[in-house]
mmCIF file of C-alpha atoms in Angstrom:
data_model
loop_
_atom_site.group_PDB
_atom_site.id
_atom_site.type_symbol
_atom_site.label_atom_id
_atom_site.label_comp_id
_atom_site.label_asym_id
_atom_site.label_seq_id
_atom_site.Cartn_x
_atom_site.Cartn_y
_atom_site.Cartn_z
ATOM 1 C CA UNK A 1 10.791 -88.359 -19.622
ATOM 2 C CA UNK A 2 8.743 -89.630 -16.887
ATOM 3 C CA UNK A 3 9.824 -88.866 -12.724
ATOM 4 C CA UNK A 4 10.859 -91.788 -11.173
ATOM 5 C CA UNK A 5 8.528 -92.420 -7.710
ATOM 6 C CA UNK A 6 10.654 -92.528 -4.755
ATOM 7 C CA UNK A 7 10.417 -95.944 -2.973
ATOM 8 C CA UNK A 8 12.478 -95.612 0.381
ATOM 9 C CA UNK A 9 11.632 -97.589 3.240
ATOM 10 C CA UNK A 10 12.842 -99.018 6.323
ATOM 11 C CA UNK A 11 15.680 -101.915 5.678
ATOM 12 C CA UNK A 12 15.964 -104.894 7.665
ATOM 13 C CA UNK A 13 18.802 -103.757 10.103
ATOM 14 C CA UNK A 14 16.966 -100.474 11.365
ATOM 15 C CA UNK A 15 13.682 -102.622 11.676
ATOM 16 C CA UNK A 16 15.716 -104.862 14.212
ATOM 17 C CA UNK A 17 17.452 -101.902 15.145
ATOM 18 C CA UNK A 18 13.985 -100.388 16.403
ATOM 19 C CA UNK A 19 12.581 -103.808 17.409
ATOM 20 C CA UNK A 20 15.239 -103.794 20.288
ATOM 21 C CA UNK A 21 15.217 -100.360 21.304
ATOM 22 C CA UNK A 22 11.834 -100.654 21.918
ATOM 23 C CA UNK A 23 12.069 -104.204 23.630
ATOM 24 C CA UNK A 24 14.628 -102.493 25.602
ATOM 25 C CA UNK A 25 11.812 -99.875 26.730
ATOM 26 C CA UNK A 26 9.360 -102.375 27.731
ATOM 27 C CA UNK A 27 11.565 -104.352 29.667
ATOM 28 C CA UNK A 28 12.415 -101.156 31.832
ATOM 29 C CA UNK A 29 9.237 -99.958 32.003
ATOM 30 C CA UNK A 30 7.778 -103.713 33.042
ATOM 31 C CA UNK A 31 10.488 -103.544 35.845
ATOM 32 C CA UNK A 32 9.895 -100.515 36.818
ATOM 33 C CA UNK A 33 6.240 -101.542 37.512
ATOM 34 C CA UNK A 34 7.055 -104.847 39.305
ATOM 35 C CA UNK A 35 9.263 -102.147 41.539
ATOM 36 C CA UNK A 36 6.539 -99.824 42.499
ATOM 37 C CA UNK A 37 4.122 -102.997 42.805
ATOM 38 C CA UNK A 38 6.080 -104.657 45.415
ATOM 39 C CA UNK A 39 6.877 -101.184 46.973
ATOM 40 C CA UNK A 40 2.998 -100.984 47.291
ATOM 41 C CA UNK A 41 2.440 -104.331 48.651
ATOM 42 C CA UNK A 42 5.395 -104.166 50.900
ATOM 43 C CA UNK A 43 3.747 -100.255 52.680
ATOM 44 C CA UNK A 44 0.147 -102.032 52.770
ATOM 45 C CA UNK A 45 1.970 -105.408 54.835
ATOM 46 C CA UNK A 46 3.689 -103.621 56.899
ATOM 47 C CA UNK A 47 0.882 -101.126 57.871
ATOM 48 C CA UNK A 48 -1.528 -104.198 58.126
ATOM 49 C CA UNK A 49 0.987 -105.551 60.801
ATOM 50 C CA UNK A 50 1.532 -101.976 62.369
ATOM 51 C CA UNK A 51 -2.193 -101.613 62.767
ATOM 52 C CA UNK A 52 -2.597 -105.185 64.511
ATOM 53 C CA UNK A 53 -0.077 -104.151 67.336
ATOM 54 C CA UNK A 54 -1.491 -101.101 67.941
ATOM 55 C CA UNK A 55 -5.454 -101.509 67.952
ATOM 56 C CA UNK A 56 -4.430 -104.530 70.331
ATOM 57 C CA UNK A 57 -2.127 -102.155 72.402
ATOM 58 C CA UNK A 58 -4.808 -99.463 72.637
ATOM 59 C CA UNK A 59 -7.476 -101.988 73.548
ATOM 60 C CA UNK A 60 -5.081 -103.404 76.606
ATOM 61 C CA UNK A 61 -4.522 -99.930 77.726
ATOM 62 C CA UNK A 62 -7.926 -99.524 77.882
ATOM 63 C CA UNK A 63 -8.816 -102.442 79.681
ATOM 64 C CA UNK A 64 -5.876 -102.314 81.784
ATOM 65 C CA UNK A 65 -6.342 -99.381 83.577
ATOM 66 C CA UNK A 66 -9.702 -100.686 84.795
ATOM 67 C CA UNK A 67 -7.889 -103.720 86.387
ATOM 68 C CA UNK A 68 -7.785 -104.565 90.000
ATOM 69 C CA UNK A 69 -3.878 -104.577 90.945
ATOM 70 C CA UNK A 70 -4.366 -107.225 93.588
ATOM 71 C CA UNK A 71 -5.974 -109.327 90.791
ATOM 72 C CA UNK A 72 -3.321 -109.024 88.650
ATOM 73 C CA UNK A 73 -0.750 -112.345 88.149
ATOM 74 C CA UNK A 74 2.214 -110.471 88.661
ATOM 75 C CA UNK A 75 3.862 -112.736 90.727
ATOM 76 C CA UNK A 76 4.416 -114.994 87.633
ATOM 77 C CA UNK A 77 6.248 -112.214 85.389
ATOM 78 C CA UNK A 78 7.696 -111.901 82.913
ATOM 79 C CA UNK A 79 4.919 -114.057 81.562
ATOM 80 C CA UNK A 80 3.592 -114.402 78.259
ATOM 81 C CA UNK A 81 -0.124 -114.545 79.966
ATOM 82 C CA UNK A 82 -1.716 -111.952 82.034
ATOM 83 C CA UNK A 83 -4.953 -112.958 84.236
ATOM 84 C CA UNK A 84 -6.882 -110.271 86.159
ATOM 85 C CA UNK A 85 -9.973 -108.431 87.365
ATOM 86 C CA UNK A 86 -11.146 -105.401 86.142
ATOM 87 C CA UNK A 87 -14.014 -102.992 87.832
ATOM 88 C CA UNK A 88 -17.425 -103.364 86.018
ATOM 89 C CA UNK A 89 -20.887 -101.797 86.464
ATOM 90 C CA UNK A 90 -22.131 -105.218 87.175
ATOM 91 C CA UNK A 91 -25.351 -104.166 88.776
ATOM 92 C CA UNK A 92 -26.168 -101.247 86.113
ATOM 93 C CA UNK A 93 -26.364 -98.251 88.738
ATOM 94 C CA UNK A 94 -23.786 -96.403 86.753
ATOM 95 C CA UNK A 95 -20.677 -97.037 88.919
ATOM 96 C CA UNK A 96 -18.281 -99.975 89.823
ATOM 97 C CA UNK A 97 -19.252 -99.848 93.365
ATOM 98 C CA UNK A 98 -22.350 -101.584 94.495
ATOM 99 C CA UNK A 99 -25.097 -100.501 97.294
ATOM 100 C CA UNK A 100 -23.147 -101.629 99.831
ATOM 101 C CA UNK A 101 -20.388 -99.693 98.534
ATOM 102 C CA UNK A 102 -18.188 -102.822 97.366
ATOM 103 C CA UNK A 103 -16.516 -102.628 94.309
ATOM 104 C CA UNK A 104 -17.876 -105.067 91.721
ATOM 105 C CA UNK A 105 -15.363 -106.702 89.310
ATOM 106 C CA UNK A 106 -15.780 -109.260 86.478
ATOM 107 C CA UNK A 107 -15.032 -112.692 86.583
ATOM 108 C CA UNK A 108 -11.204 -113.603 85.639
ATOM 109 C CA UNK A 109 -9.769 -112.511 82.815
ATOM 110 C CA UNK A 110 -6.925 -113.813 80.633
ATOM 111 C CA UNK A 111 -4.804 -112.459 78.208
ATOM 112 C CA UNK A 112 -2.804 -115.145 76.041
ATOM 113 C CA UNK A 113 -2.355 -116.913 73.012
ATOM 114 C CA UNK A 114 -5.409 -119.028 71.520
ATOM 115 C CA UNK A 115 -3.070 -122.367 72.010
ATOM 116 C CA UNK A 116 -6.566 -124.455 72.583
ATOM 117 C CA UNK A 117 -8.081 -122.935 69.382
ATOM 118 C CA UNK A 118 -10.747 -121.367 72.402
ATOM 119 C CA UNK A 119 -13.084 -119.762 69.622
ATOM 120 C CA UNK A 120 -12.991 -122.567 67.246
ATOM 121 C CA UNK A 121 -11.625 -120.603 64.203
ATOM 122 C CA UNK A 122 -8.851 -123.007 63.726
ATOM 123 C CA UNK A 123 -6.216 -120.601 64.750
ATOM 124 C CA UNK A 124 -4.359 -121.302 67.611
ATOM 125 C CA UNK A 125 -0.579 -119.754 68.682
ATOM 126 C CA UNK A 126 -0.571 -116.462 66.140
ATOM 127 C CA UNK A 127 -3.884 -115.624 67.817
ATOM 128 C CA UNK A 128 -4.022 -113.352 70.898
ATOM 129 C CA UNK A 129 -7.327 -113.220 72.861
ATOM 130 C CA UNK A 130 -8.747 -112.209 76.049
ATOM 131 C CA UNK A 131 -10.979 -115.144 77.599
ATOM 132 C CA UNK A 132 -13.424 -114.519 80.332
ATOM 133 C CA UNK A 133 -15.261 -117.967 81.267
ATOM 134 C CA UNK A 134 -16.649 -119.041 78.002
ATOM 135 C CA UNK A 135 -16.227 -115.787 76.060
ATOM 136 C CA UNK A 136 -13.799 -114.896 73.881
ATOM 137 C CA UNK A 137 -12.800 -111.674 72.057
ATOM 138 C CA UNK A 138 -9.916 -112.014 69.487
ATOM 139 C CA UNK A 139 -7.780 -108.716 70.196
ATOM 140 C CA UNK A 140 -5.080 -109.574 67.396
ATOM 141 C CA UNK A 141 -3.511 -112.102 64.744
ATOM 142 C CA UNK A 142 -0.390 -113.059 62.904
ATOM 143 C CA UNK A 143 1.738 -112.946 66.521
ATOM 144 C CA UNK A 144 5.338 -114.228 65.537
ATOM 145 C CA UNK A 145 6.457 -117.708 67.234
ATOM 146 C CA UNK A 146 7.805 -117.164 70.826
ATOM 147 C CA UNK A 147 11.256 -117.968 70.234
ATOM 148 C CA UNK A 148 12.428 -118.359 73.799
ATOM 149 C CA UNK A 149 12.513 -122.290 73.946
ATOM 150 C CA UNK A 150 15.239 -121.794 76.610
ATOM 151 C CA UNK A 151 13.432 -119.892 78.833
ATOM 152 C CA UNK A 152 16.006 -117.866 80.161
ATOM 153 C CA UNK A 153 15.554 -114.577 77.832
ATOM 154 C CA UNK A 154 17.980 -114.270 75.573
ATOM 155 C CA UNK A 155 18.517 -115.166 72.007
ATOM 156 C CA UNK A 156 20.385 -118.690 71.436
ATOM 157 C CA UNK A 157 21.781 -120.541 68.778
ATOM 158 C CA UNK A 158 18.933 -121.857 66.846
ATOM 159 C CA UNK A 159 16.427 -119.812 68.358
ATOM 160 C CA UNK A 160 16.311 -116.946 65.953
ATOM 161 C CA UNK A 161 13.505 -118.724 63.644
ATOM 162 C CA UNK A 162 12.934 -115.582 61.203
ATOM 163 C CA UNK A 163 16.409 -114.572 61.122
ATOM 164 C CA UNK A 164 16.106 -111.100 62.075
ATOM 165 C CA UNK A 165 18.797 -111.021 64.978
ATOM 166 C CA UNK A 166 16.098 -110.142 67.817
ATOM 167 C CA UNK A 167 14.314 -112.547 70.381
ATOM 168 C CA UNK A 168 11.088 -112.252 69.528
ATOM 169 C CA UNK A 169 8.678 -113.103 71.987
ATOM 170 C CA UNK A 170 5.112 -112.300 70.211
ATOM 171 C CA UNK A 171 3.272 -111.212 73.653
ATOM 172 C CA UNK A 172 5.097 -110.535 76.850
ATOM 173 C CA UNK A 173 4.031 -109.083 80.116
ATOM 174 C CA UNK A 174 6.790 -107.633 82.703
ATOM 175 C CA UNK A 175 6.841 -105.545 85.541
ATOM 176 C CA UNK A 176 7.313 -102.090 85.332
ATOM 177 C CA UNK A 177 7.945 -100.150 88.492
ATOM 178 C CA UNK A 178 3.998 -100.043 89.944
ATOM 179 C CA UNK A 179 2.715 -100.878 86.228
ATOM 180 C CA UNK A 180 2.802 -103.256 83.366
ATOM 181 C CA UNK A 181 5.169 -103.604 80.790
ATOM 182 C CA UNK A 182 3.227 -104.593 77.662
ATOM 183 C CA UNK A 183 4.848 -106.101 74.507
ATOM 184 C CA UNK A 184 3.127 -107.033 71.790
ATOM 185 C CA UNK A 185 4.644 -107.979 68.310
ATOM 186 C CA UNK A 186 2.349 -108.442 64.724
ATOM 187 C CA UNK A 187 4.342 -110.589 61.925
ATOM 188 C CA UNK A 188 4.087 -109.824 58.685
ATOM 189 C CA UNK A 189 5.733 -110.645 54.845
ATOM 190 C CA UNK A 190 6.241 -107.625 52.774
ATOM 191 C CA UNK A 191 6.272 -109.646 49.475
ATOM 192 C CA UNK A 192 6.617 -113.222 48.806
ATOM 193 C CA UNK A 193 10.242 -113.240 47.559
ATOM 194 C CA UNK A 194 10.789 -111.046 50.662
ATOM 195 C CA UNK A 195 11.621 -112.638 54.197
ATOM 196 C CA UNK A 196 9.039 -112.302 57.327
ATOM 197 C CA UNK A 197 9.246 -108.793 59.220
ATOM 198 C CA UNK A 198 8.014 -108.092 62.753
ATOM 199 C CA UNK A 199 6.048 -105.192 63.869
ATOM 200 C CA UNK A 200 6.720 -104.180 67.847
ATOM 201 C CA UNK A 201 4.617 -101.609 70.086
ATOM 202 C CA UNK A 202 5.831 -101.590 74.047
ATOM 203 C CA UNK A 203 3.475 -99.603 76.335
ATOM 204 C CA UNK A 204 3.463 -99.361 80.292
ATOM 205 C CA UNK A 205 -0.378 -99.396 81.764
ATOM 206 C CA UNK A 206 -0.786 -98.750 85.433
ATOM 207 C CA UNK A 207 -3.780 -100.798 86.844
#
């Protein structure tokens, strides 16, 4: 008698069960990968928004510390623009005082939204610039809209355009004792599926 060879193998039912398990596992791995990618993109967007306001705030702090207080348009505060002149070494003698012992100052500088596209880059109300004559310096982008449509400093019905429950101004200068309270915001979207978020930074600078 000859021994019969084993012909055992997978049945159709067993194959279907294995395929179903693999499909579930692959689906879970795909979902996990999407969540990780979304979290990474959200973190990058948040960091970018924070960097915008931090870098601009640091620049403003250095700039406004050299400002001559009497030239600041403080009588217009709270305001969404700031005009001033700052001490500067105009004649190149190493100090901001000329040979006649007079303080040397720049021309009038204005910090505001680039509402008129002064630098011609196509960005307007979401861009923060410093303008002195024909010179335009970009300080930050992605400012949120000024939601205070009524101008009363309070969040009224219909003004919360990003639905975060806060009156966002984007840029605001206020009196704070003998200093200037600067509020600067940048808006970012963590992902296409998520609502826009706002990064806010405040600092008090004494001219």
